[in-house]
Amino acid sequence: MSYVISCIDGASRNTAVSDYSAWAAKQLAAPVMLLHVLDELKSKATTELSGNIGLGTREHLLEQLAGLDAQRAKVALEHGHVMLQLAEDKLRKLGVAEVVQRQRHGELAENLRALEGDVRLAVLGLHGEASANTLQQVGSQLETVIRTVHRPLLLTPDTYSEPRSAMLAFDGSKTTQKGVEMLAQSPLFKGMPIHVVMVDADTANNWDKLKWAEQVLQAAGHEVIVALRAGDVEATLHQYQTEHNIDLMVMGAFGHSRIRQFLVGSTTMAMLKESRTPTLVLR
């Protein structure tokens, strides 16, 4: 079964993750899997016991630390169960009929990769638990997830606003052409106006590519606006999104032009840090 995977952690931003997960589940008519991953390294104490401490004392301290690690792990497990239940309660109040809970150990990226066969869309907060108290700090595991997981990822801001318009960052490559086809076919965007924006030279060839995208999306019933802009990719896309008050940015994770460099390098993280709206990363 294909789920909307809602990635839950201890950050307060999970309120928005749950809201966007509920919205996506209803748009896609899909069940939700709530996923909480326990990072065992975070729950273990790291203490240096070398030096002049006697062997007996050192062994005693190691036993105490082992006991503390076990207590931390137990508390983390129980805390995770509480978070998952609160998230399920909220999703059901928002109208999601089918919700399952999963709690796993390890790293988020490896767990999402293992679940890929069950993932229709994964929803993650832009600001993870480790960055909960830092403004404009992107979740530390996010770039690894983007590079590792071969399923669409919806990266959410801290607060929820129902998406009513979308914008695709388009470079005319086969990858972003596939993105156009995915948008045309996906019920996630049903009824939304879609802006297709290319940041490149004003040439007849680029306009032909944009017109192709326009035709594909119009055939699927969308209102379509195409635009060809010059300038820095990050700044230009942000500016266009702000000018047109667009709710949802859509990008492809891999391409063969400036968009690729923008998406999988440091510029990606820079743009995500500034994002105040959700970003859908297509794979």
Tab-separated table of C-alpha atoms in Angstrom:
chain	number	residue	atom	x	y	z
A	1	MET	CA	0.000	0.000	0.000
A	2	SER	CA	1.234	3.525	-0.828
A	3	TYR	CA	1.230	5.913	2.121
A	4	VAL	CA	1.786	9.546	2.794
A	5	ILE	CA	4.677	9.167	5.248
A	6	SER	CA	4.509	11.837	7.934
A	7	CYS	CA	7.918	12.174	9.624
A	8	ILE	CA	7.422	13.085	13.281
A	9	ASP	CA	10.091	14.314	15.700
A	10	GLY	CA	10.211	16.369	18.883
A	11	ALA	CA	10.278	19.790	17.247
A	12	SER	CA	7.246	22.016	17.745
A	13	ARG	CA	7.064	22.372	13.957
A	14	ASN	CA	5.414	18.972	13.748
A	15	THR	CA	2.063	20.722	14.008
A	16	ALA	CA	2.612	21.890	10.412
A	17	VAL	CA	3.928	18.461	9.339
A	18	SER	CA	0.681	16.869	10.534
A	19	ASP	CA	-1.447	19.519	8.811
A	20	TYR	CA	0.362	19.172	5.475
A	21	SER	CA	0.245	15.374	5.779
A	22	ALA	CA	-3.522	15.518	6.271
A	23	TRP	CA	-3.907	17.856	3.279
A	24	ALA	CA	-1.793	15.606	1.048
A	25	ALA	CA	-3.566	12.438	2.213
A	26	LYS	CA	-6.964	13.884	1.369
A	27	GLN	CA	-5.788	15.194	-2.024
A	28	LEU	CA	-4.247	11.817	-2.896
A	29	ALA	CA	-6.952	9.694	-1.206
A	30	ALA	CA	-4.108	7.866	0.545
A	31	PRO	CA	-3.577	6.559	4.087
A	32	VAL	CA	-0.979	8.133	6.383
A	33	MET	CA	1.926	6.361	8.015
A	34	LEU	CA	3.303	8.281	10.988
A	35	LEU	CA	7.031	7.611	11.245
A	36	HIS	CA	9.206	8.418	14.252
A	37	VAL	CA	12.874	7.447	14.038
A	38	LEU	CA	14.902	7.007	17.207
A	39	ASP	CA	18.508	8.071	16.711
A	40	GLU	CA	20.368	5.843	19.148
A	41	LEU	CA	23.499	7.998	19.045
A	42	LYS	CA	21.581	10.982	20.441
A	43	SER	CA	20.356	8.983	23.423
A	44	LYS	CA	23.793	7.740	24.467
A	45	ALA	CA	26.053	9.585	26.880
A	46	THR	CA	29.564	10.347	25.634
A	47	THR	CA	32.032	10.620	28.465
A	48	GLU	CA	35.838	10.401	28.402
A	49	LEU	CA	37.033	8.063	31.153
A	50	SER	CA	40.716	7.874	30.285
A	51	GLY	CA	43.416	9.336	32.488
A	52	ASN	CA	44.364	8.494	36.036
A	53	ILE	CA	41.011	7.004	37.120
A	54	GLY	CA	41.519	3.603	38.710
A	55	LEU	CA	40.311	0.479	36.942
A	56	GLY	CA	37.648	-0.357	39.533
A	57	THR	CA	36.288	3.200	39.563
A	58	ARG	CA	36.243	3.315	35.770
A	59	GLU	CA	34.286	0.058	35.531
A	60	HIS	CA	31.792	1.333	38.094
A	61	LEU	CA	31.297	4.564	36.142
A	62	LEU	CA	30.855	2.631	32.906
A	63	GLU	CA	28.133	0.540	34.536
A	64	GLN	CA	26.387	3.710	35.707
A	65	LEU	CA	26.618	5.233	32.217
A	66	ALA	CA	25.220	2.056	30.687
A	67	GLY	CA	22.297	2.305	33.099
A	68	LEU	CA	21.733	5.937	32.140
A	69	ASP	CA	21.822	5.038	28.437
A	70	ALA	CA	19.174	2.394	29.020
A	71	GLN	CA	16.996	4.907	30.887
A	72	ARG	CA	17.417	7.509	28.128
A	73	ALA	CA	16.494	4.945	25.486
A	74	LYS	CA	13.380	3.951	27.413
A	75	VAL	CA	12.304	7.578	27.874
A	76	ALA	CA	12.935	8.320	24.174
A	77	LEU	CA	10.845	5.305	23.179
A	78	GLU	CA	7.950	6.337	25.416
A	79	HIS	CA	8.189	9.950	24.248
A	80	GLY	CA	8.032	8.747	20.660
A	81	HIS	CA	4.877	6.743	21.360
A	82	VAL	CA	3.241	9.821	22.895
A	83	MET	CA	4.169	12.017	19.893
A	84	LEU	CA	2.850	9.442	17.445
A	85	GLN	CA	-0.451	9.127	19.292
A	86	LEU	CA	-0.924	12.896	19.486
A	87	ALA	CA	-0.209	13.163	15.759
A	88	GLU	CA	-2.676	10.365	14.970
A	89	ASP	CA	-5.366	12.050	17.068
A	90	LYS	CA	-4.829	15.288	15.164
A	91	LEU	CA	-4.898	13.604	11.744
A	92	ARG	CA	-8.169	11.867	12.545
A	93	LYS	CA	-9.695	15.181	13.650
A	94	LEU	CA	-8.568	16.620	10.306
A	95	GLY	CA	-10.494	13.915	8.481
A	96	VAL	CA	-7.852	11.269	7.724
A	97	ALA	CA	-9.587	7.915	8.109
A	98	GLU	CA	-6.635	5.525	7.872
A	99	VAL	CA	-3.551	6.156	10.033
A	100	VAL	CA	-0.823	3.730	11.093
A	101	GLN	CA	2.119	4.319	13.411
A	102	ARG	CA	5.709	3.174	12.979
A	103	GLN	CA	8.635	3.718	15.336
A	104	ARG	CA	12.054	2.672	14.097
A	105	HIS	CA	15.714	2.957	15.060
A	106	GLY	CA	18.597	4.410	13.054
A	107	GLU	CA	18.719	7.387	10.711
A	108	LEU	CA	15.768	8.995	8.969
A	109	ALA	CA	17.214	8.692	5.445
A	110	GLU	CA	17.992	4.983	5.735
A	111	ASN	CA	14.562	4.251	7.169
A	112	LEU	CA	12.768	6.176	4.428
A	113	ARG	CA	14.887	4.368	1.848
A	114	ALA	CA	13.899	1.016	3.379
A	115	LEU	CA	10.221	2.043	3.205
A	116	GLU	CA	10.365	3.331	-0.381
A	117	GLY	CA	8.043	0.630	-1.638
A	118	ASP	CA	5.333	1.992	0.660
A	119	VAL	CA	6.005	5.703	0.089
A	120	ARG	CA	3.806	7.768	-2.203
A	121	LEU	CA	4.901	11.032	-0.617
A	122	ALA	CA	7.094	11.763	2.410
A	123	VAL	CA	6.349	14.875	4.473
A	124	LEU	CA	9.180	16.377	6.549
A	125	GLY	CA	9.628	19.612	8.470
A	126	LEU	CA	12.223	21.978	7.062
A	127	HIS	CA	13.404	22.585	10.611
A	128	GLY	CA	14.132	19.366	12.443
A	129	GLU	CA	14.328	18.570	16.131
A	130	ALA	CA	18.028	19.413	16.386
A	131	SER	CA	17.381	22.877	14.954
A	132	ALA	CA	14.163	23.649	16.824
A	133	ASN	CA	15.647	26.652	18.620
A	134	THR	CA	17.568	28.112	15.688
A	135	LEU	CA	15.882	30.480	13.260
A	136	GLN	CA	16.415	29.693	9.570
A	137	GLN	CA	18.204	26.429	10.421
A	138	VAL	CA	17.370	23.598	8.029
A	139	GLY	CA	16.964	20.170	9.607
A	140	SER	CA	20.373	18.474	9.827
A	141	GLN	CA	19.252	15.263	8.084
A	142	LEU	CA	17.385	16.973	5.263
A	143	GLU	CA	20.121	17.095	2.619
A	144	THR	CA	20.917	13.416	3.214
A	145	VAL	CA	17.245	12.547	2.766
A	146	ILE	CA	17.023	14.556	-0.482
A	147	ARG	CA	20.069	12.781	-1.896
A	148	THR	CA	19.061	9.301	-0.695
A	149	VAL	CA	15.304	8.857	-1.004
A	150	HIS	CA	13.832	8.257	-4.455
A	151	ARG	CA	10.295	9.385	-3.717
A	152	PRO	CA	8.617	12.817	-3.738
A	153	LEU	CA	9.376	14.829	-0.601
A	154	LEU	CA	7.152	17.603	0.739
A	155	LEU	CA	9.302	19.870	2.923
A	156	THR	CA	7.136	21.981	5.176
A	157	PRO	CA	7.647	25.310	6.948
A	158	ASP	CA	6.783	25.926	10.585
A	159	THR	CA	3.160	26.990	10.072
A	160	TYR	CA	0.409	25.601	7.869
A	161	SER	CA	-1.414	27.305	5.044
A	162	GLU	CA	-3.450	25.249	2.584
A	163	PRO	CA	-1.736	25.287	-0.833
A	164	ARG	CA	-3.888	26.850	-3.533
A	165	SER	CA	-1.258	27.530	-6.215
A	166	ALA	CA	2.011	25.917	-7.288
A	167	MET	CA	5.163	26.886	-9.130
A	168	LEU	CA	7.509	24.517	-10.956
A	169	ALA	CA	11.174	25.477	-11.322
A	170	PHE	CA	11.729	24.347	-14.920
A	171	ASP	CA	14.921	24.091	-16.986
A	172	GLY	CA	13.663	22.164	-20.005
A	173	SER	CA	15.704	19.047	-19.202
A	174	LYS	CA	14.230	15.548	-19.391
A	175	THR	CA	14.106	15.517	-15.595
A	176	THR	CA	11.962	18.631	-15.335
A	177	GLN	CA	9.870	17.529	-18.316
A	178	LYS	CA	9.104	14.429	-16.281
A	179	GLY	CA	8.215	16.794	-13.435
A	180	VAL	CA	5.660	18.511	-15.679
A	181	GLU	CA	4.098	15.152	-16.513
A	182	MET	CA	3.991	14.202	-12.813
A	183	LEU	CA	2.228	17.462	-11.951
A	184	ALA	CA	-0.254	16.931	-14.778
A	185	GLN	CA	-1.118	13.427	-13.556
A	186	SER	CA	-1.081	13.967	-9.793
A	187	PRO	CA	-4.329	14.623	-7.893
A	188	LEU	CA	-2.200	16.559	-5.379
A	189	PHE	CA	-2.501	19.600	-7.672
A	190	LYS	CA	-6.112	19.163	-8.735
A	191	GLY	CA	-7.740	22.522	-9.391
A	192	MET	CA	-4.548	24.524	-8.779
A	193	PRO	CA	-3.138	27.158	-11.121
A	194	ILE	CA	0.446	26.178	-11.929
A	195	HIS	CA	3.267	28.575	-12.795
A	196	VAL	CA	6.130	27.119	-14.850
A	197	VAL	CA	9.199	29.310	-14.412
A	198	MET	CA	12.498	29.018	-16.273
A	199	VAL	CA	15.580	31.037	-15.290
A	200	ASP	CA	17.658	31.190	-18.462
A	201	ALA	CA	18.289	33.130	-21.657
A	202	ASP	CA	15.331	34.562	-23.570
A	203	THR	CA	15.557	32.301	-26.634
A	204	ALA	CA	13.037	30.735	-29.012
A	205	ASN	CA	14.205	27.273	-27.930
A	206	ASN	CA	13.466	28.002	-24.265
A	207	TRP	CA	10.044	29.402	-25.132
A	208	ASP	CA	9.291	26.231	-27.115
A	209	LYS	CA	10.080	24.153	-24.023
A	210	LEU	CA	7.826	26.328	-21.893
A	211	LYS	CA	5.004	26.104	-24.433
A	212	TRP	CA	5.300	22.308	-24.358
A	213	ALA	CA	4.936	22.374	-20.549
A	214	GLU	CA	1.971	24.721	-20.857
A	215	GLN	CA	0.201	22.411	-23.290
A	216	VAL	CA	0.741	19.303	-21.144
A	217	LEU	CA	-0.623	20.969	-18.022
A	218	GLN	CA	-3.531	22.627	-19.821
A	219	ALA	CA	-4.527	19.249	-21.259
A	220	ALA	CA	-4.790	18.000	-17.671
A	221	GLY	CA	-7.196	20.829	-16.829
A	222	HIS	CA	-4.848	23.286	-15.112
A	223	GLU	CA	-4.704	27.025	-15.461
A	224	VAL	CA	-1.084	27.566	-16.538
A	225	ILE	CA	1.203	30.602	-16.443
A	226	VAL	CA	4.668	30.335	-17.994
A	227	ALA	CA	7.559	32.722	-17.411
A	228	LEU	CA	11.134	33.059	-18.605
A	229	ARG	CA	13.358	35.149	-16.351
A	230	ALA	CA	17.040	36.091	-16.299
A	231	GLY	CA	19.230	36.286	-13.220
A	232	ASP	CA	20.466	34.271	-10.292
A	233	VAL	CA	18.383	31.089	-9.965
A	234	GLU	CA	17.740	31.244	-6.227
A	235	ALA	CA	16.946	34.943	-6.028
A	236	THR	CA	14.880	34.959	-9.211
A	237	LEU	CA	12.698	32.018	-8.187
A	238	HIS	CA	12.127	33.526	-4.741
A	239	GLN	CA	11.248	36.875	-6.271
A	240	TYR	CA	8.780	35.345	-8.721
A	241	GLN	CA	7.141	33.295	-5.973
A	242	THR	CA	6.753	36.384	-3.788
A	243	GLU	CA	5.434	38.558	-6.624
A	244	HIS	CA	2.705	36.067	-7.473
A	245	ASN	CA	1.959	34.922	-3.919
A	246	ILE	CA	2.525	31.252	-4.784
A	247	ASP	CA	1.869	28.745	-2.009
A	248	LEU	CA	3.927	25.734	-3.095
A	249	MET	CA	7.312	25.454	-4.831
A	250	VAL	CA	7.991	22.316	-6.908
A	251	MET	CA	11.502	21.275	-7.945
A	252	GLY	CA	13.280	18.240	-9.378
A	253	ALA	CA	16.074	16.735	-7.311
A	254	PHE	CA	18.383	16.094	-10.251
A	255	GLY	CA	18.856	17.865	-13.560
A	256	HIS	CA	21.634	18.745	-15.956
A	257	SER	CA	21.879	22.503	-15.745
A	258	ARG	CA	22.099	25.340	-13.243
A	259	ILE	CA	18.920	24.001	-11.602
A	260	ARG	CA	20.777	20.806	-10.689
A	261	GLN	CA	23.680	22.718	-9.136
A	262	PHE	CA	21.115	24.859	-7.366
A	263	LEU	CA	19.165	21.916	-6.027
A	264	VAL	CA	21.765	19.456	-4.761
A	265	GLY	CA	24.456	21.806	-3.519
A	266	SER	CA	24.860	24.520	-0.950
A	267	THR	CA	22.452	26.809	-2.813
A	268	THR	CA	19.628	24.351	-2.148
A	269	MET	CA	20.147	24.565	1.567
A	270	ALA	CA	20.421	28.342	1.366
A	271	MET	CA	17.051	28.582	-0.395
A	272	LEU	CA	15.378	26.148	1.962
A	273	LYS	CA	16.612	28.178	4.928
A	274	GLU	CA	14.792	31.192	3.529
A	275	SER	CA	11.644	29.300	2.557
A	276	ARG	CA	8.367	30.259	4.196
A	277	THR	CA	6.230	27.995	2.021
A	278	PRO	CA	6.338	24.235	1.411
A	279	THR	CA	8.683	22.833	-1.234
A	280	LEU	CA	7.917	19.625	-3.120
A	281	VAL	CA	11.068	17.853	-4.304
A	282	LEU	CA	10.379	15.403	-7.146
A	283	ARG	CA	12.480	12.301	-7.810
